[in-house]
Coordinates of C-alpha atoms and ligand atoms in Angstrom, one line a residue:
M244 CA 13.9 59.7 -28.4
T245 CA 13.3 59.1 -32.1
L246 CA 14.5 55.9 -33.6
S247 CA 14.8 55.3 -37.3
T248 CA 14.4 51.8 -38.6
D249 CA 18.0 51.7 -39.9
R250 CA 19.9 50.2 -37.1
T251 CA 23.2 51.4 -38.3
D252 CA 21.9 54.9 -37.7
R253 CA 23.0 55.4 -34.1
T254 CA 20.9 57.9 -32.2
G255 CA 24.0 59.1 -30.4
R256 CA 22.6 58.5 -26.9
A257 CA 25.1 60.7 -25.0
P258 CA 26.2 58.8 -21.9
A259 CA 25.8 61.0 -18.9
A260 CA 29.0 61.9 -17.0
G261 CA 29.9 58.9 -14.8
A262 CA 27.2 56.7 -16.5
R263 CA 28.0 53.0 -16.3
S264 CA 28.6 50.8 -19.4
S265 CA 26.6 47.8 -20.2
A266 CA 29.4 45.5 -18.9
E267 CA 29.6 47.5 -15.6
L268 CA 25.8 47.4 -15.1
I269 CA 25.7 43.6 -15.7
A270 CA 28.5 43.1 -13.3
A271 CA 26.8 45.3 -10.7
E272 CA 23.5 43.5 -11.1
S273 CA 25.1 40.2 -10.4
G274 CA 26.0 41.2 -6.9
V275 CA 22.7 42.7 -5.9
L276 CA 19.9 40.9 -7.8
A277 CA 18.6 37.4 -7.3
H278 CA 19.7 35.1 -10.1
N279 CA 16.3 33.8 -11.0
Y280 CA 16.8 34.9 -14.6
H281 CA 19.7 34.4 -17.0
P282 CA 19.3 37.5 -19.3
L283 CA 21.1 37.9 -22.5
P284 CA 24.1 40.3 -22.0
V285 CA 22.4 43.4 -23.2
V286 CA 21.3 46.4 -21.2
I287 CA 18.3 48.2 -22.7
A288 CA 18.0 51.9 -22.0
G289 CA 15.2 53.0 -24.3
A290 CA 12.7 51.7 -26.8
E291 CA 10.1 52.8 -29.3
G292 CA 7.8 50.6 -31.3
V293 CA 9.6 47.4 -32.2
W294 CA 13.1 48.8 -31.6
M295 CA 15.1 48.8 -28.4
E296 CA 18.4 50.6 -27.7
D297 CA 21.1 49.7 -25.3
V298 CA 23.3 51.8 -23.1
E299 CA 25.9 52.2 -25.8
G300 CA 23.3 53.2 -28.5
R301 CA 23.2 49.9 -30.3
R302 CA 19.8 49.1 -31.7
Y303 CA 17.9 45.8 -31.6
L304 CA 14.7 44.6 -33.1
D305 CA 12.5 43.2 -30.3
M306 CA 11.3 39.7 -31.3
L307 CA 10.2 38.7 -27.8
A308 CA 7.9 41.6 -27.0
G309 CA 8.1 41.1 -23.2
Y310 CA 6.7 37.5 -23.6
S311 CA 3.7 39.2 -25.3
A312 CA 3.3 41.9 -22.8
L313 CA 4.3 44.3 -25.6
N314 CA 1.9 43.2 -28.3
F315 CA 1.4 46.9 -29.2
G316 CA 5.1 47.7 -29.2
H317 CA 7.1 49.9 -26.8
R318 CA 5.4 53.1 -25.7
H319 CA 2.5 52.9 -28.1
P320 CA 1.3 56.6 -28.4
A321 CA -2.3 55.9 -27.6
L322 CA -1.4 53.8 -24.5
V323 CA 1.2 56.3 -23.3
E324 CA -1.3 59.1 -23.7
A325 CA -3.9 57.2 -21.7
A326 CA -1.4 56.6 -19.0
H327 CA -0.2 60.3 -18.9
R328 CA -3.8 61.5 -18.8
Q329 CA -4.6 59.2 -15.9
L330 CA -1.5 60.1 -14.0
D331 CA -2.7 63.6 -13.9
E332 CA -6.1 62.7 -12.5
L333 CA -6.0 59.7 -10.2
T334 CA -3.8 56.7 -9.7
L335 CA -5.1 54.6 -6.8
T336 CA -8.1 54.5 -4.6
S337 CA -8.1 50.8 -3.5
R338 CA -11.4 49.0 -3.9
A339 CA -12.6 50.5 -0.6
F340 CA -14.0 53.2 -2.9
H341 CA -15.3 53.2 -6.5
N342 CA -13.2 54.8 -9.2
D343 CA -14.5 56.4 -12.3
R344 CA -12.4 54.2 -14.7
L345 CA -13.3 50.7 -13.6
A346 CA -16.8 50.3 -15.1
A347 CA -15.7 51.1 -18.6
F348 CA -12.7 48.7 -18.3
A349 CA -15.0 45.8 -17.3
E350 CA -17.6 46.8 -19.9
G351 CA -14.9 46.7 -22.6
L352 CA -13.7 43.3 -21.5
A353 CA -17.2 41.9 -21.6
E354 CA -17.7 43.3 -25.1
L355 CA -14.3 42.0 -26.3
T356 CA -14.7 38.5 -24.9
G357 CA -18.4 37.8 -24.9
L358 CA -18.4 37.0 -21.2
D359 CA -20.1 39.0 -18.5
M360 CA -18.0 39.9 -15.5
T361 CA -14.5 40.8 -14.6
L362 CA -12.4 40.3 -11.5
P363 CA -9.4 42.7 -11.9
M364 CA -6.0 41.7 -10.7
N365 CA -2.4 42.7 -11.5
T366 CA -0.1 40.0 -12.6
G367 CA -0.8 36.9 -14.7
V368 CA -0.3 34.4 -11.9
E369 CA -2.7 36.3 -9.7
A370 CA -5.3 35.9 -12.3
V371 CA -4.6 32.1 -12.3
E372 CA -4.7 31.9 -8.6
S373 CA -8.0 33.9 -8.6
G374 CA -9.4 31.6 -11.3
I375 CA -8.6 28.6 -9.1
K376 CA -10.2 30.2 -6.1
V377 CA -13.3 31.1 -8.0
A378 CA -13.6 27.6 -9.6
R379 CA -13.3 25.9 -6.2
K380 CA -15.9 28.2 -4.7
W381 CA -18.2 27.5 -7.6
A382 CA -17.7 23.8 -7.1
Y383 CA -18.8 24.0 -3.5
D384 CA -21.6 26.6 -3.8
V385 CA -23.1 25.7 -7.2
K386 CA -22.0 22.2 -8.2
G387 CA -22.2 20.8 -4.7
V388 CA -18.8 19.1 -4.4
A389 CA -18.1 18.0 -0.8
P390 CA -16.0 20.4 1.2
D391 CA -12.3 20.5 0.3
R392 CA -12.7 17.8 -2.3
A393 CA -12.6 19.9 -5.4
T394 CA -10.1 19.0 -8.1
I395 CA -8.8 20.9 -11.1
V396 CA -7.5 19.1 -14.2
V397 CA -4.4 20.7 -15.8
A398 CA -2.1 19.8 -18.7
A399 CA 1.4 18.5 -18.6
D400 CA 4.1 21.0 -19.7
N401 CA 1.8 23.8 -18.6
F402 CA 3.0 27.2 -17.6
H403 CA 0.7 29.2 -15.4
G404 CA 3.1 31.3 -13.3
R405 CA 5.3 31.0 -10.3
T406 CA 3.4 31.0 -7.0
T407 CA 3.6 28.0 -4.7
T408 CA 0.2 26.6 -5.6
V409 CA 0.9 27.0 -9.4
V410 CA 4.4 25.6 -9.4
G411 CA 3.0 22.6 -7.5
F412 CA 1.1 21.4 -10.6
S413 CA 4.0 22.3 -13.0
T414 CA 5.7 19.3 -14.6
D415 CA 8.9 21.2 -15.2
P416 CA 11.4 20.1 -12.5
V417 CA 13.3 23.4 -12.7
A418 CA 10.2 25.4 -11.9
R419 CA 8.8 23.0 -9.4
N420 CA 11.5 21.2 -7.4
G421 CA 12.5 22.6 -4.1
F422 CA 9.4 24.6 -3.4
G423 CA 7.1 21.9 -1.8
P424 CA 5.0 21.0 0.0
Y425 CA 2.6 21.4 -2.9
A426 CA -1.1 22.1 -2.8
P427 CA -3.3 19.1 -3.4
G428 CA -6.3 19.1 -5.7
F429 CA -4.7 19.1 -9.2
R430 CA -4.7 16.2 -11.7
V431 CA -2.2 16.4 -14.6
V432 CA -3.1 14.9 -18.0
P433 CA -1.1 15.0 -21.3
F434 CA -1.9 18.1 -23.4
N435 CA -3.9 17.6 -26.6
D436 CA -5.3 14.3 -25.2
L437 CA -9.1 14.4 -24.8
A438 CA -9.4 10.8 -23.7
A439 CA -7.0 11.3 -20.9
M440 CA -8.8 14.5 -19.9
E441 CA -12.1 12.7 -20.0
A442 CA -10.8 10.0 -17.7
A443 CA -9.5 12.5 -15.2
V444 CA -12.7 14.4 -14.9
D445 CA -15.2 13.2 -12.3
E446 CA -17.8 14.6 -9.9
T447 CA -15.2 16.4 -7.9
T448 CA -13.9 18.4 -10.9
A449 CA -14.4 22.1 -10.5
A450 CA -12.5 23.0 -13.7
V451 CA -10.2 22.1 -16.5
L452 CA -7.4 24.7 -16.7
I453 CA -5.4 24.8 -19.9
E454 CA -3.5 27.2 -22.2
P455 CA -5.1 27.0 -25.6
I456 CA -1.6 27.1 -27.0
Q457 CA 1.3 26.2 -24.7
G458 CA 3.7 29.2 -24.9
E459 CA 6.5 28.4 -22.5
A460 CA 6.5 24.8 -23.6
G461 CA 7.6 25.9 -27.1
V462 CA 4.3 27.3 -28.7
L463 CA 2.6 23.9 -28.8
I464 CA -0.6 24.1 -30.8
P465 CA -3.2 21.3 -30.1
D466 CA -4.9 19.5 -32.9
D467 CA -8.0 21.1 -34.5
G468 CA -11.0 20.1 -32.5
Y469 CA -9.1 19.9 -29.1
L470 CA -10.5 23.1 -27.7
T471 CA -14.0 22.2 -29.0
G472 CA -13.6 18.8 -27.3
V473 CA -12.5 20.4 -24.0
R474 CA -15.6 22.6 -24.2
E475 CA -18.0 19.7 -24.9
L476 CA -16.3 17.5 -22.3
T477 CA -16.5 20.1 -19.5
R478 CA -20.1 21.0 -20.4
R479 CA -21.1 17.4 -20.2
A480 CA -19.3 16.9 -16.9
G481 CA -20.6 20.1 -15.3
A482 CA -17.1 21.5 -14.9
L483 CA -15.7 24.9 -15.8
F484 CA -13.4 25.4 -18.7
I485 CA -10.8 27.9 -17.7
A486 CA -8.6 29.2 -20.6
D487 CA -5.3 30.8 -19.6
E488 CA -4.9 33.3 -22.5
I489 CA -2.4 35.4 -20.6
Q490 CA 0.2 34.9 -23.4
S491 CA -2.0 33.6 -26.3
G492 CA -4.7 36.3 -26.0
L493 CA -5.2 39.8 -27.1
G494 CA -4.3 39.6 -30.8
R495 CA -1.1 37.5 -30.7
T496 CA -2.5 34.5 -32.8
G497 CA -4.3 36.6 -35.4
T498 CA -7.6 36.6 -33.5
T499 CA -8.5 38.4 -30.3
L500 CA -8.3 35.1 -28.4
A501 CA -6.6 31.8 -29.3
V502 CA -9.9 30.0 -28.5
D503 CA -11.5 32.0 -31.3
H504 CA -9.7 29.7 -33.8
E505 CA -12.3 27.1 -32.9
S506 CA -15.1 29.6 -32.0
V507 CA -15.1 28.2 -28.4
L508 CA -16.2 30.3 -25.5
P509 CA -14.7 29.1 -22.2
D510 CA -16.5 29.8 -18.8
V511 CA -13.5 31.6 -17.5
L512 CA -10.8 33.5 -19.3
L513 CA -7.5 34.6 -17.7
L514 CA -5.9 37.6 -19.3
G515 CA -2.7 39.5 -18.4
K516 CA 0.5 40.5 -20.1
A517 CA -0.6 42.7 -23.1
L518 CA -3.6 43.9 -21.1
G519 CA -1.3 46.3 -19.4
G520 CA 0.0 47.7 -22.7
G521 CA 3.6 47.1 -21.6
I522 CA 3.2 50.0 -19.1
V523 CA 1.6 48.6 -15.9
P524 CA 0.8 45.1 -14.7
V525 CA -2.9 44.4 -15.4
S526 CA -4.6 41.1 -15.3
A527 CA -8.2 39.9 -15.2
V528 CA -10.4 36.9 -14.6
V529 CA -13.3 37.4 -17.1
A530 CA -16.2 34.9 -16.7
R531 CA -19.8 34.1 -16.9
R532 CA -21.9 35.9 -14.3
E533 CA -23.0 32.7 -12.7
V534 CA -19.3 31.9 -12.0
L535 CA -17.9 35.2 -10.7
S536 CA -21.1 35.7 -8.7
V537 CA -19.9 33.2 -6.2
L538 CA -17.5 35.8 -4.7
H539 CA -18.9 37.9 -1.9
P540 CA -17.3 40.9 -0.1
G541 CA -14.2 40.0 1.8
Q542 CA -13.6 36.6 0.1
H543 CA -11.1 37.9 -2.4
G544 CA -9.2 41.1 -3.1
S545 CA -6.2 43.0 -4.2
T546 CA -4.9 46.4 -3.1
F547 CA -3.9 47.4 -6.6
G548 CA -6.3 45.3 -8.6
G549 CA -8.6 47.5 -10.6
N550 CA -6.7 50.7 -9.9
P551 CA -7.6 53.7 -12.1
L552 CA -4.2 53.8 -13.9
A553 CA -4.4 50.1 -14.7
A554 CA -8.1 50.5 -15.8
A555 CA -7.2 53.5 -18.0
V556 CA -4.3 51.7 -19.7
G557 CA -6.3 48.4 -20.0
G558 CA -9.2 50.3 -21.4
A559 CA -6.9 51.9 -24.1
V560 CA -5.6 48.4 -24.9
I561 CA -9.2 47.2 -25.4
G562 CA -9.8 50.2 -27.6
L563 CA -6.8 49.2 -29.9
L564 CA -8.1 45.7 -30.1
R565 CA -11.6 46.9 -30.9
T566 CA -10.3 48.2 -34.2
G567 CA -9.4 44.7 -35.3
E568 CA -6.2 46.1 -36.9
Y569 CA -3.8 44.2 -34.6
Q570 CA -5.5 40.9 -35.0
R571 CA -5.4 41.4 -38.8
R572 CA -1.7 42.3 -38.8
A573 CA -0.9 39.2 -36.7
A574 CA -2.8 37.0 -39.1
E575 CA -1.3 38.6 -42.3
L576 CA 2.2 38.9 -41.0
G577 CA 1.9 35.4 -39.5
E578 CA 1.8 34.1 -43.1
V579 CA 5.1 35.9 -43.7
L580 CA 6.6 34.4 -40.6
R581 CA 5.4 31.0 -41.5
D582 CA 6.7 31.3 -45.1
G583 CA 10.1 32.5 -43.8
L584 CA 10.4 29.6 -41.3
T585 CA 9.3 27.1 -43.9
A586 CA 12.1 28.3 -46.2
L587 CA 14.6 27.8 -43.3
T588 CA 13.4 24.3 -42.6
G589 CA 16.3 22.1 -43.4
Q590 CA 18.6 25.1 -43.4
G591 CA 19.2 25.0 -39.6
V592 CA 15.6 24.8 -38.6
V593 CA 14.4 21.3 -37.9
G594 CA 10.8 22.1 -37.2
F595 CA 8.5 24.9 -36.1
R596 CA 5.0 25.6 -34.9
S597 CA 3.4 29.0 -35.5
R598 CA 0.0 30.7 -35.3
G599 CA -0.2 34.4 -36.0
L600 CA 2.9 36.3 -35.0
W601 CA 3.9 33.6 -32.6
A602 CA 6.3 30.8 -33.3
G603 CA 8.3 28.1 -31.6
V604 CA 11.3 27.3 -33.7
D605 CA 13.4 24.1 -33.1
V606 CA 17.0 24.7 -34.3
D607 CA 19.4 22.0 -35.3
P608 CA 21.2 21.3 -31.9
S609 CA 24.5 20.8 -33.8
I610 CA 24.4 24.5 -34.7
G611 CA 24.1 25.5 -31.1
T612 CA 21.8 25.6 -28.1
G613 CA 18.9 28.0 -28.2
R614 CA 20.9 30.2 -25.9
E615 CA 23.9 30.3 -28.2
I616 CA 21.7 31.1 -31.2
S617 CA 20.0 33.9 -29.2
E618 CA 23.4 35.4 -28.3
R619 CA 24.4 35.3 -32.0
L620 CA 21.2 36.9 -33.0
M621 CA 21.7 39.6 -30.4
R622 CA 25.0 40.5 -32.1
E623 CA 23.1 40.7 -35.4
G624 CA 20.6 43.1 -33.7
V625 CA 17.7 40.8 -33.1
L626 CA 16.6 40.0 -29.5
V627 CA 14.8 36.6 -28.9
K628 CA 14.6 34.2 -26.1
D629 CA 15.2 30.5 -26.1
T630 CA 12.9 28.1 -24.3
H631 CA 13.8 24.4 -23.5
G632 CA 17.0 23.5 -25.1
S633 CA 17.1 24.2 -28.8
T634 CA 13.8 26.0 -29.2
L635 CA 13.5 29.7 -30.0
R636 CA 10.3 31.6 -29.3
L637 CA 9.5 34.4 -31.8
A638 CA 6.8 36.8 -30.7
P639 CA 7.4 40.3 -32.1
P640 CA 5.2 43.3 -31.4
L641 CA 2.1 43.1 -33.6
T642 CA 3.1 46.6 -34.9
I643 CA 6.1 45.1 -36.7
T644 CA 6.2 45.9 -40.4
R645 CA 6.7 43.3 -43.1
G646 CA 10.1 44.7 -43.9
E647 CA 11.2 44.5 -40.3
L648 CA 10.0 40.9 -40.0
E649 CA 11.7 39.9 -43.2
W650 CA 14.9 41.5 -41.9
A651 CA 14.7 39.6 -38.7
L652 CA 14.2 36.4 -40.6
S653 CA 17.2 37.2 -42.8
R654 CA 19.3 37.6 -39.6
L655 CA 18.1 34.3 -38.4
A656 CA 19.0 32.7 -41.7
A657 CA 22.5 34.3 -41.5
V658 CA 23.1 33.0 -38.0
L659 CA 21.9 29.5 -38.8
A660 CA 24.2 29.5 -41.9
S661 CA 27.3 30.6 -40.2
Ligands
PLP164 C1 3.3 34.7 -18.3 C2 2.2 33.7 -18.0 C3 1.6 33.6 -16.7 C4 2.1 34.4 -15.5 O1 2.1 35.8 -15.7 P1 2.9 36.7 -14.7 O2 2.4 38.1 -15.1 O3 4.4 36.5 -15.0 O4 2.6 36.3 -13.3 C5 0.6 32.7 -16.6 N1 0.1 32.0 -17.7 C6 0.7 32.1 -18.9 C7 0.1 31.3 -20.0 C8 1.7 33.0 -19.1 O5 2.3 33.0 -20.3

């Protein structure tokens, strides 16, 4: 499939005989799929770069990028090629055996992050769970915390995924309520509040776990100095600093990692989403050797973690980031995004926060809910996702051009003006 950037130019996707329409597919899904999402009423059938196409051949600019899993756009040629090549060689061994792709993947992550060792997993929340396990084990084996007493300090309004342990320390009632009993051992403090964090940290603290920028909460950016403060505070307290960069990392904010904005190196980094290039689920715990060395054979594992297909695609993602091109694009186009949103402030936008190609935009609630604005943008050919009431999250692929970004902003302006 080839897509031009003019969305009035239909590719003429010919519906196969008997193929179902978008409306029919949406109705069919409703009966057979759990309703744990509330998707926009659009059924995507193909995509390339920043453009997606629905079943009827309508084209949309992707301003969500799979919640940053598609930082390099849909079907980036280098990533698709790496996947194809690996599909023809080897896809899975389990970690019962070595595979010939894993060493290079972990070496690449070490070089990219400045840390030493990698624990490969699959989904983001598995990296979070694995980071929690490693931090607790480190607290008992290295720090000397009494058995089963380890605590982890987290931030209010966090989003770290959906498992039972992780929703237990969420402060979002929709994500949390109804799934107890919740795992103990977590202390919640306000985000961007070093004094509160300092007060919560004590001799039982294994780690502080935060998102350097809170994505799901609406792209909340802490004050300058917060990350440095967390680094100093945890070092003083002899606790680990775990940065969940699953959404903020890998180029999104204009640097490889969001912690790079303060030149801070955490003890443990959690990566996911874009690490799989939008092709396969790939996540990783990347940490100092002293930390990951607490794990011994049998104490943790994953059947698919570190599989050769994931390692090959992840390795190709690291190769793209090594060029610096995507970080640079995010930084430069981030200025265009910020200027555009500044111009819309007072014109339907009541406030926004942005860093790189990532923005949380609060729209005037009298114009509509975030959901309603998203639906109107969909009809204009722009796909975004609302988060929490009247906030839109903008996170296009880092491959977007300036012209495409300005077009998306013009569609937002039109929707807010109507
Ligand atoms: C998406 C996300 C996760 C969970 O990742 P999954 O792959 O959905 O399990 C964890 N932390 C952050 C910051 C995320 O954005």
